[in-house]
PDB file of C-alpha atoms in Angstrom:
ATOM      1  CA  MET A  20       1.814 -11.596  -7.745  1.00  0.00           C
ATOM      2  CA  ARG A  21       4.353 -14.390  -8.427  1.00  0.00           C
ATOM      3  CA  SER A  22       3.482 -17.692  -9.724  1.00  0.00           C
ATOM      4  CA  SER A  23       4.725 -19.403  -6.662  1.00  0.00           C
ATOM      5  CA  ASP A  24       2.096 -17.560  -4.721  1.00  0.00           C
ATOM      6  CA  LYS A  25      -0.828 -19.635  -6.998  1.00  0.00           C
ATOM      7  CA  GLY A  26      -0.995 -22.310  -4.279  1.00  0.00           C
ATOM      8  CA  ALA A  27      -2.217 -19.499  -1.657  1.00  0.00           C
ATOM      9  CA  LEU A  28      -5.177 -18.531  -3.941  1.00  0.00           C
ATOM     10  CA  LYS A  29      -8.591 -19.936  -2.454  1.00  0.00           C
ATOM     11  CA  SER A  30     -11.586 -19.874  -4.529  1.00  0.00           C
ATOM     12  CA  GLY A  31     -14.613 -17.830  -3.626  1.00  0.00           C
ATOM     13  CA  MET A  32     -16.561 -14.624  -4.475  1.00  0.00           C
ATOM     14  CA  ILE A  33     -15.158 -10.918  -5.026  1.00  0.00           C
ATOM     15  CA  THR A  34     -16.256  -8.853  -2.450  1.00  0.00           C
ATOM     16  CA  ALA A  35     -14.668  -5.777  -3.588  1.00  0.00           C
ATOM     17  CA  LEU A  36     -12.365  -4.311  -6.548  1.00  0.00           C
ATOM     18  CA  MET A  37     -10.571  -1.229  -5.307  1.00  0.00           C
ATOM     19  CA  SER A  38      -8.201   1.234  -7.411  1.00  0.00           C
ATOM     20  CA  GLN A  39      -4.757   1.385  -6.199  1.00  0.00           C
ATOM     21  CA  LYS A  40      -2.520   4.220  -6.207  1.00  0.00           C
ATOM     22  CA  ASN A  41      -1.647   3.739  -9.817  1.00  0.00           C
ATOM     23  CA  LYS A  42      -5.020   4.135 -11.322  1.00  0.00           C
ATOM     24  CA  ASP A  43      -3.837   1.177 -14.012  1.00  0.00           C
ATOM     25  CA  ARG A  44      -4.176  -1.134 -10.978  1.00  0.00           C
ATOM     26  CA  THR A  45      -6.783  -3.052  -9.329  1.00  0.00           C
ATOM     27  CA  SER A  46      -7.031  -4.869  -5.967  1.00  0.00           C
ATOM     28  CA  VAL A  47      -9.109  -7.909  -5.911  1.00  0.00           C
ATOM     29  CA  PHE A  48     -10.680  -9.054  -2.624  1.00  0.00           C
ATOM     30  CA  VAL A  49     -12.049 -12.694  -2.539  1.00  0.00           C
ATOM     31  CA  ASP A  50     -14.192 -13.204   0.740  1.00  0.00           C
ATOM     32  CA  GLY A  51     -13.432 -10.231   2.445  1.00  0.00           C
ATOM     33  CA  HIS A  52      -9.543 -10.899   2.077  1.00  0.00           C
ATOM     34  CA  PHE A  53      -7.055  -9.090  -0.358  1.00  0.00           C
ATOM     35  CA  ALA A  54      -6.465 -11.746  -3.151  1.00  0.00           C
ATOM     36  CA  LEU A  55      -4.280 -10.154  -5.458  1.00  0.00           C
ATOM     37  CA  GLY A  56      -3.484  -7.000  -7.441  1.00  0.00           C
ATOM     38  CA  ILE A  57      -4.087  -6.702 -11.181  1.00  0.00           C
ATOM     39  CA  CYS A  58      -3.882  -4.552 -14.063  1.00  0.00           C
ATOM     40  CA  THR A  59      -6.989  -2.803 -14.374  1.00  0.00           C
ATOM     41  CA  ASP A  60      -7.797  -4.146 -18.150  1.00  0.00           C
ATOM     42  CA  LEU A  61      -7.750  -7.514 -16.733  1.00  0.00           C
ATOM     43  CA  VAL A  62     -11.010  -6.425 -14.727  1.00  0.00           C
ATOM     44  CA  GLU A  63     -12.954  -6.027 -17.930  1.00  0.00           C
ATOM     45  CA  SER A  64     -11.078  -8.611 -19.685  1.00  0.00           C
ATOM     46  CA  HIS A  65     -11.821 -11.527 -17.362  1.00  0.00           C
ATOM     47  CA  GLN A  66     -15.663  -9.944 -16.570  1.00  0.00           C
ATOM     48  CA  LEU A  67     -14.923  -9.468 -13.162  1.00  0.00           C
ATOM     49  CA  HIS A  68     -17.264  -8.054 -10.876  1.00  0.00           C
ATOM     50  CA  VAL A  69     -18.357  -7.817  -6.890  1.00  0.00           C
ATOM     51  CA  GLY A  70     -20.218 -10.847  -6.511  1.00  0.00           C
ATOM     52  CA  LYS A  71     -18.598 -13.058  -9.137  1.00  0.00           C
ATOM     53  CA  THR A  72     -17.649 -16.335  -8.205  1.00  0.00           C
ATOM     54  CA  LEU A  73     -13.967 -17.171  -8.949  1.00  0.00           C
ATOM     55  CA  SER A  74     -12.830 -20.609  -9.109  1.00  0.00           C
ATOM     56  CA  HIS A  75      -9.179 -21.914  -8.521  1.00  0.00           C
ATOM     57  CA  ALA A  76      -8.827 -22.152 -12.192  1.00  0.00           C
ATOM     58  CA  GLU A  77     -10.138 -18.846 -12.741  1.00  0.00           C
ATOM     59  CA  LEU A  78      -7.735 -17.428 -10.408  1.00  0.00           C
ATOM     60  CA  GLU A  79      -4.773 -19.204 -11.696  1.00  0.00           C
ATOM     61  CA  CYS A  80      -5.589 -17.814 -15.248  1.00  0.00           C
ATOM     62  CA  LEU A  81      -5.921 -14.351 -13.764  1.00  0.00           C
ATOM     63  CA  VAL A  82      -2.634 -14.555 -12.346  1.00  0.00           C
ATOM     64  CA  ASN A  83      -1.042 -16.177 -15.355  1.00  0.00           C
ATOM     65  CA  ASP A  84      -2.303 -13.228 -17.377  1.00  0.00           C
ATOM     66  CA  GLU A  85      -1.105 -10.542 -15.173  1.00  0.00           C
ATOM     67  CA  ARG A  86       2.182 -12.373 -15.050  1.00  0.00           C
ATOM     68  CA  LYS A  87       2.524 -12.179 -18.937  1.00  0.00           C
ATOM     69  CA  ARG A  88       1.478  -8.262 -18.611  1.00  0.00           C
ATOM     70  CA  ASN A  89       4.568  -7.604 -16.092  1.00  0.00           C
ATOM     71  CA  VAL A  90       7.094  -9.654 -18.610  1.00  0.00           C
ATOM     72  CA  ARG A  91       5.761  -7.837 -21.219  1.00  0.00           C
ATOM     73  CA  SER A  92       5.891  -4.250 -19.888  1.00  0.00           C
ATOM     74  CA  THR A  93       9.483  -4.904 -18.186  1.00  0.00           C
ATOM     75  CA  ALA A  94      10.336  -6.245 -21.772  1.00  0.00           C
ATOM     76  CA  LEU A  95       8.819  -2.836 -23.138  1.00  0.00           C
ATOM     77  CA  ARG A  96      10.469  -0.579 -20.648  1.00  0.00           C
ATOM     78  CA  TYR A  97      13.940  -1.983 -21.417  1.00  0.00           C
ATOM     79  CA  LEU A  98      13.152  -1.936 -24.806  1.00  0.00           C
ATOM     80  CA  SER A  99      12.312   1.985 -24.620  1.00  0.00           C
ATOM     81  CA  TYR A 100      15.889   2.721 -23.782  1.00  0.00           C
ATOM     82  CA  SER A 101      17.487   1.492 -26.827  1.00  0.00           C
ATOM     83  CA  SER A 102      17.164  -1.353 -29.475  1.00  0.00           C
ATOM     84  CA  ARG A 103      17.920  -4.613 -27.476  1.00  0.00           C
ATOM     85  CA  THR A 104      18.901  -8.139 -28.928  1.00  0.00           C
ATOM     86  CA  GLU A 105      16.739 -11.300 -28.200  1.00  0.00           C
ATOM     87  CA  PHE A 106      19.342 -12.507 -25.911  1.00  0.00           C
ATOM     88  CA  GLN A 107      19.958  -9.616 -24.029  1.00  0.00           C
ATOM     89  CA  ILE A 108      15.975  -9.024 -23.365  1.00  0.00           C
ATOM     90  CA  HIS A 109      16.043 -12.685 -22.635  1.00  0.00           C
ATOM     91  CA  GLU A 110      18.625 -12.285 -19.761  1.00  0.00           C
ATOM     92  CA  ARG A 111      17.018  -9.036 -18.156  1.00  0.00           C
ATOM     93  CA  LEU A 112      13.980 -10.926 -17.919  1.00  0.00           C
ATOM     94  CA  ARG A 113      15.355 -14.087 -16.360  1.00  0.00           C
ATOM     95  CA  LYS A 114      17.259 -11.514 -13.769  1.00  0.00           C
ATOM     96  CA  LYS A 115      13.976 -10.413 -13.049  1.00  0.00           C
ATOM     97  CA  GLY A 116      12.924 -13.716 -11.917  1.00  0.00           C
ATOM     98  CA  PHE A 117      10.758 -14.528 -14.835  1.00  0.00           C
ATOM     99  CA  SER A 118      10.989 -18.295 -16.163  1.00  0.00           C
ATOM    100  CA  THR A 119      11.781 -19.136 -19.949  1.00  0.00           C
ATOM    101  CA  SER A 120       8.213 -20.463 -20.099  1.00  0.00           C
ATOM    102  CA  GLU A 121       6.967 -16.895 -19.462  1.00  0.00           C
ATOM    103  CA  ILE A 122       9.870 -15.149 -21.344  1.00  0.00           C
ATOM    104  CA  THR A 123       9.519 -17.158 -24.701  1.00  0.00           C
ATOM    105  CA  PRO A 124       6.194 -16.274 -25.819  1.00  0.00           C
ATOM    106  CA  VAL A 125       6.516 -12.697 -25.153  1.00  0.00           C
ATOM    107  CA  ILE A 126      10.056 -12.519 -26.761  1.00  0.00           C
ATOM    108  CA  GLU A 127       7.959 -14.179 -29.981  1.00  0.00           C
ATOM    109  CA  GLU A 128       5.209 -11.650 -29.690  1.00  0.00           C
ATOM    110  CA  LEU A 129       7.558  -8.716 -29.746  1.00  0.00           C
ATOM    111  CA  ILE A 130       9.792 -10.139 -32.846  1.00  0.00           C
ATOM    112  CA  ASP A 131       6.593 -10.323 -34.856  1.00  0.00           C
ATOM    113  CA  LEU A 132       5.918  -6.684 -34.278  1.00  0.00           C
ATOM    114  CA  GLY A 133       9.354  -5.924 -35.036  1.00  0.00           C
ATOM    115  CA  TYR A 134      10.313  -4.468 -31.644  1.00  0.00           C
ATOM    116  CA  ILE A 135      12.838  -7.232 -31.382  1.00  0.00           C
ATOM    117  CA  ASP A 136      15.172  -7.768 -34.521  1.00  0.00           C
ATOM    118  CA  ASP A 137      18.747  -9.005 -34.415  1.00  0.00           C
ATOM    119  CA  ARG A 138      19.251  -8.311 -37.661  1.00  0.00           C
ATOM    120  CA  SER A 139      18.475  -4.600 -37.799  1.00  0.00           C
ATOM    121  CA  TYR A 140      20.449  -4.207 -34.237  1.00  0.00           C
ATOM    122  CA  ALA A 141      23.654  -5.657 -36.026  1.00  0.00           C
ATOM    123  CA  ILE A 142      23.539  -3.245 -39.148  1.00  0.00           C
ATOM    124  CA  GLU A 143      23.067  -0.282 -36.724  1.00  0.00           C
ATOM    125  CA  TYR A 144      25.472  -1.304 -34.074  1.00  0.00           C
ATOM    126  CA  VAL A 145      28.327  -1.997 -37.171  1.00  0.00           C
ATOM    127  CA  GLN A 146      27.535   1.175 -38.379  1.00  0.00           C
ATOM    128  CA  ALA A 147      27.736   2.838 -34.597  1.00  0.00           C
ATOM    129  CA  ARG A 148      30.766   1.184 -33.536  1.00  0.00           C
ATOM    130  CA  PHE A 149      32.866   1.298 -37.032  1.00  0.00           C
ATOM    131  CA  LYS A 150      31.910   4.807 -38.533  1.00  0.00           C
ATOM    132  CA  HIS A 151      31.323   6.640 -35.719  1.00  0.00           C
ATOM    133  CA  LYS A 152      34.320   5.098 -33.206  1.00  0.00           C
ATOM    134  CA  GLY A 153      36.534   3.459 -35.271  1.00  0.00           C
ATOM    135  CA  TYR A 154      36.265   0.277 -33.787  1.00  0.00           C
ATOM    136  CA  GLY A 155      37.675  -2.619 -35.919  1.00  0.00           C
ATOM    137  CA  PRO A 156      35.811  -6.055 -37.015  1.00  0.00           C
ATOM    138  CA  ASN A 157      37.358  -8.045 -34.961  1.00  0.00           C
ATOM    139  CA  ARG A 158      36.053  -6.078 -31.701  1.00  0.00           C
ATOM    140  CA  ILE A 159      32.827  -5.304 -33.188  1.00  0.00           C
ATOM    141  CA  ARG A 160      32.620  -9.191 -34.176  1.00  0.00           C
ATOM    142  CA  SER A 161      33.570 -10.192 -30.711  1.00  0.00           C
ATOM    143  CA  GLU A 162      30.909  -7.538 -28.928  1.00  0.00           C
ATOM    144  CA  LEU A 163      27.649  -8.478 -30.795  1.00  0.00           C
ATOM    145  CA  VAL A 164      28.649 -12.106 -30.414  1.00  0.00           C
ATOM    146  CA  ALA A 165      28.450 -11.375 -26.573  1.00  0.00           C
ATOM    147  CA  ASP A 166      24.995  -9.676 -27.341  1.00  0.00           C
ATOM    148  CA  GLY A 167      23.915 -13.189 -28.668  1.00  0.00           C
ATOM    149  CA  VAL A 168      23.566 -12.122 -31.911  1.00  0.00           C
ATOM    150  CA  ARG A 169      23.610 -14.824 -34.898  1.00  0.00           C
ATOM    151  CA  GLN A 170      26.769 -15.130 -36.861  1.00  0.00           C
ATOM    152  CA  GLU A 171      25.180 -14.793 -40.119  1.00  0.00           C
ATOM    153  CA  PHE A 172      23.558 -11.363 -39.059  1.00  0.00           C
ATOM    154  CA  ILE A 173      27.168 -10.532 -37.725  1.00  0.00           C
ATOM    155  CA  PHE A 174      28.865 -11.241 -41.083  1.00  0.00           C
ATOM    156  CA  GLU A 175      26.071  -9.286 -43.218  1.00  0.00           C
ATOM    157  CA  ALA A 176      26.327  -6.308 -41.082  1.00  0.00           C
ATOM    158  CA  LEU A 177      29.905  -6.190 -41.412  1.00  0.00           C
ATOM    159  CA  GLY A 178      29.788  -6.537 -45.299  1.00  0.00           C
ATOM    160  CA  ILE A 179      27.612  -3.540 -45.505  1.00  0.00           C
ATOM    161  CA  SER A 180      29.629  -1.190 -43.811  1.00  0.00           C
ATOM    162  CA  VAL A 181      33.048  -2.576 -43.465  1.00  0.00           C
ATOM    163  CA  THR A 182      35.613  -3.177 -46.272  1.00  0.00           C
ATOM    164  CA  SER A 183      39.293  -3.695 -46.624  1.00  0.00           C
ATOM    165  CA  GLU A 184      39.513  -0.361 -47.795  1.00  0.00           C
ATOM    166  CA  ASN A 185      37.891   1.483 -45.229  1.00  0.00           C
ATOM    167  CA  ILE A 186      39.413  -0.837 -42.678  1.00  0.00           C
ATOM    168  CA  GLN A 187      42.755   0.362 -43.707  1.00  0.00           C
ATOM    169  CA  GLU A 188      41.369   4.070 -43.738  1.00  0.00           C
ATOM    170  CA  GLU A 189      40.288   4.030 -40.141  1.00  0.00           C
ATOM    171  CA  ALA A 190      43.241   2.337 -38.885  1.00  0.00           C
ATOM    172  CA  ILE A 191      45.510   4.987 -40.262  1.00  0.00           C
ATOM    173  CA  LYS A 192      43.337   7.757 -38.815  1.00  0.00           C
ATOM    174  CA  ILE A 193      44.014   6.094 -35.620  1.00  0.00           C
ATOM    175  CA  ILE A 194      47.612   5.891 -36.161  1.00  0.00           C
ATOM    176  CA  ASN A 195      47.911   9.532 -37.170  1.00  0.00           C
ATOM    177  CA  LYS A 196      45.946  10.685 -34.337  1.00  0.00           C
ATOM    178  CA  PHE A 197      47.503   8.933 -31.682  1.00  0.00           C
ATOM    179  CA  GLN A 198      51.335   8.580 -32.582  1.00  0.00           C
ATOM    180  CA  ASN A 199      52.284  12.218 -31.514  1.00  0.00           C
ATOM    181  CA  ARG A 200      51.000  11.076 -28.378  1.00  0.00           C
ATOM    182  CA  VAL A 201      53.289   7.674 -27.817  1.00  0.00           C
ATOM    183  CA  GLN A 202      56.725   8.394 -26.193  1.00  0.00           C
ATOM    184  CA  GLY A 203      59.642   6.234 -26.483  1.00  0.00           C
ATOM    185  CA  THR A 204      61.823   4.843 -29.510  1.00  0.00           C
ATOM    186  CA  PHE A 205      60.925   3.994 -32.695  1.00  0.00           C
ATOM    187  CA  GLN A 206      60.323   0.013 -31.712  1.00  0.00           C
ATOM    188  CA  GLU A 207      58.576   1.076 -28.453  1.00  0.00           C
ATOM    189  CA  ARG A 208      55.987   3.674 -30.104  1.00  0.00           C
ATOM    190  CA  LYS A 209      55.355   1.095 -32.701  1.00  0.00           C
ATOM    191  CA  LYS A 210      54.684  -1.735 -30.399  1.00  0.00           C
ATOM    192  CA  LYS A 211      52.315   0.764 -28.141  1.00  0.00           C
ATOM    193  CA  LEU A 212      50.382   1.752 -31.365  1.00  0.00           C
ATOM    194  CA  ILE A 213      50.266  -1.716 -32.534  1.00  0.00           C
ATOM    195  CA  GLY A 214      48.732  -2.970 -29.297  1.00  0.00           C
ATOM    196  CA  TYR A 215      46.421  -0.254 -29.172  1.00  0.00           C
ATOM    197  CA  LEU A 216      45.177  -0.812 -32.695  1.00  0.00           C
ATOM    198  CA  VAL A 217      44.631  -4.374 -31.856  1.00  0.00           C
ATOM    199  CA  ARG A 218      42.725  -3.476 -29.196  1.00  0.00           C
ATOM    200  CA  ARG A 219      40.392  -1.458 -30.643  1.00  0.00           C
ATOM    201  CA  GLY A 220      39.548  -4.593 -32.906  1.00  0.00           C
ATOM    202  CA  TYR A 221      41.804  -4.308 -35.844  1.00  0.00           C
ATOM    203  CA  SER A 222      44.137  -7.647 -36.976  1.00  0.00           C
ATOM    204  CA  SER A 223      47.590  -7.790 -35.725  1.00  0.00           C
ATOM    205  CA  ARG A 224      49.162  -8.160 -39.130  1.00  0.00           C
ATOM    206  CA  LEU A 225      47.377  -5.154 -40.364  1.00  0.00           C
ATOM    207  CA  ALA A 226      48.093  -3.272 -37.691  1.00  0.00           C
ATOM    208  CA  GLN A 227      51.988  -4.120 -37.742  1.00  0.00           C
ATOM    209  CA  GLN A 228      51.902  -3.001 -41.384  1.00  0.00           C
ATOM    210  CA  LEU A 229      50.694   0.354 -41.331  1.00  0.00           C
ATOM    211  CA  VAL A 230      52.148   1.291 -37.989  1.00  0.00           C
ATOM    212  CA  GLN A 231      55.288   0.502 -39.595  1.00  0.00           C
ATOM    213  CA  GLU A 232      54.721   2.555 -42.932  1.00  0.00           C
ATOM    214  CA  VAL A 233      53.076   5.623 -41.000  1.00  0.00           C
ATOM    215  CA  LEU A 234      56.006   5.710 -38.471  1.00  0.00           C
ATOM    216  CA  SER A 235      58.711   5.144 -41.257  1.00  0.00           C
ATOM    217  CA  GLN A 236      57.108   7.858 -43.066  1.00  0.00           C
ATOM    218  CA  SER A 237      56.975  10.315 -40.603  1.00  0.00           C
ATOM    219  CA  GLU A 238      60.706   9.338 -39.341  1.00  0.00           C
ATOM    220  CA  SER A 239      61.757  10.516 -42.898  1.00  0.00           C
ATOM    221  CA  GLY A 240      59.798  13.506 -43.133  1.00  0.00           C
ATOM    222  CA  GLN A 241      57.757  12.458 -45.624  1.00  0.00           C
TER     223      GLN A 241
END
């Protein structure tokens, strides 16, 4: 039940607690009418039983606890596929219809438990994108910013895995790999390769320098 349904809740006596098809969920009936569905563990934590009278405040508390569990389970399900940033989790939950006041405490809990760690995410991301995909620092930085990672974590992550030497090495590998696939005059090939490197995240200055050097060596047969 969503928070917008709270106004429809009416105090009364629990007349039935029935397991749903999903055994982890229970339907609560108040005064003979279905009131709400909740996680089964809330039955015990709220000491629910047939014959117990629930005030409106108690029903609201039950709804809030159920809602929090929904936020948490949605976040954990999203995290189960891959590491996510705090921003990514927040946006995912927001698009699912949860409010910031519901999302914030859950995210804080997951950060404390280590399920969300933007610093580790940035380090792993840089390693994957640079070492395994050959993307340059400009593109990696832009992607991490879009993922909501703080600049200090991005700077640290790039510093761990990326140096001026290995940036140049990766760029040269890319040029050597693709130079024979590019057709045209020397200048046309040079322009295409520079553009390709820049799109992959290497600086325009470095791209121009290295493409010129590699193509010139190839042209001279060295």
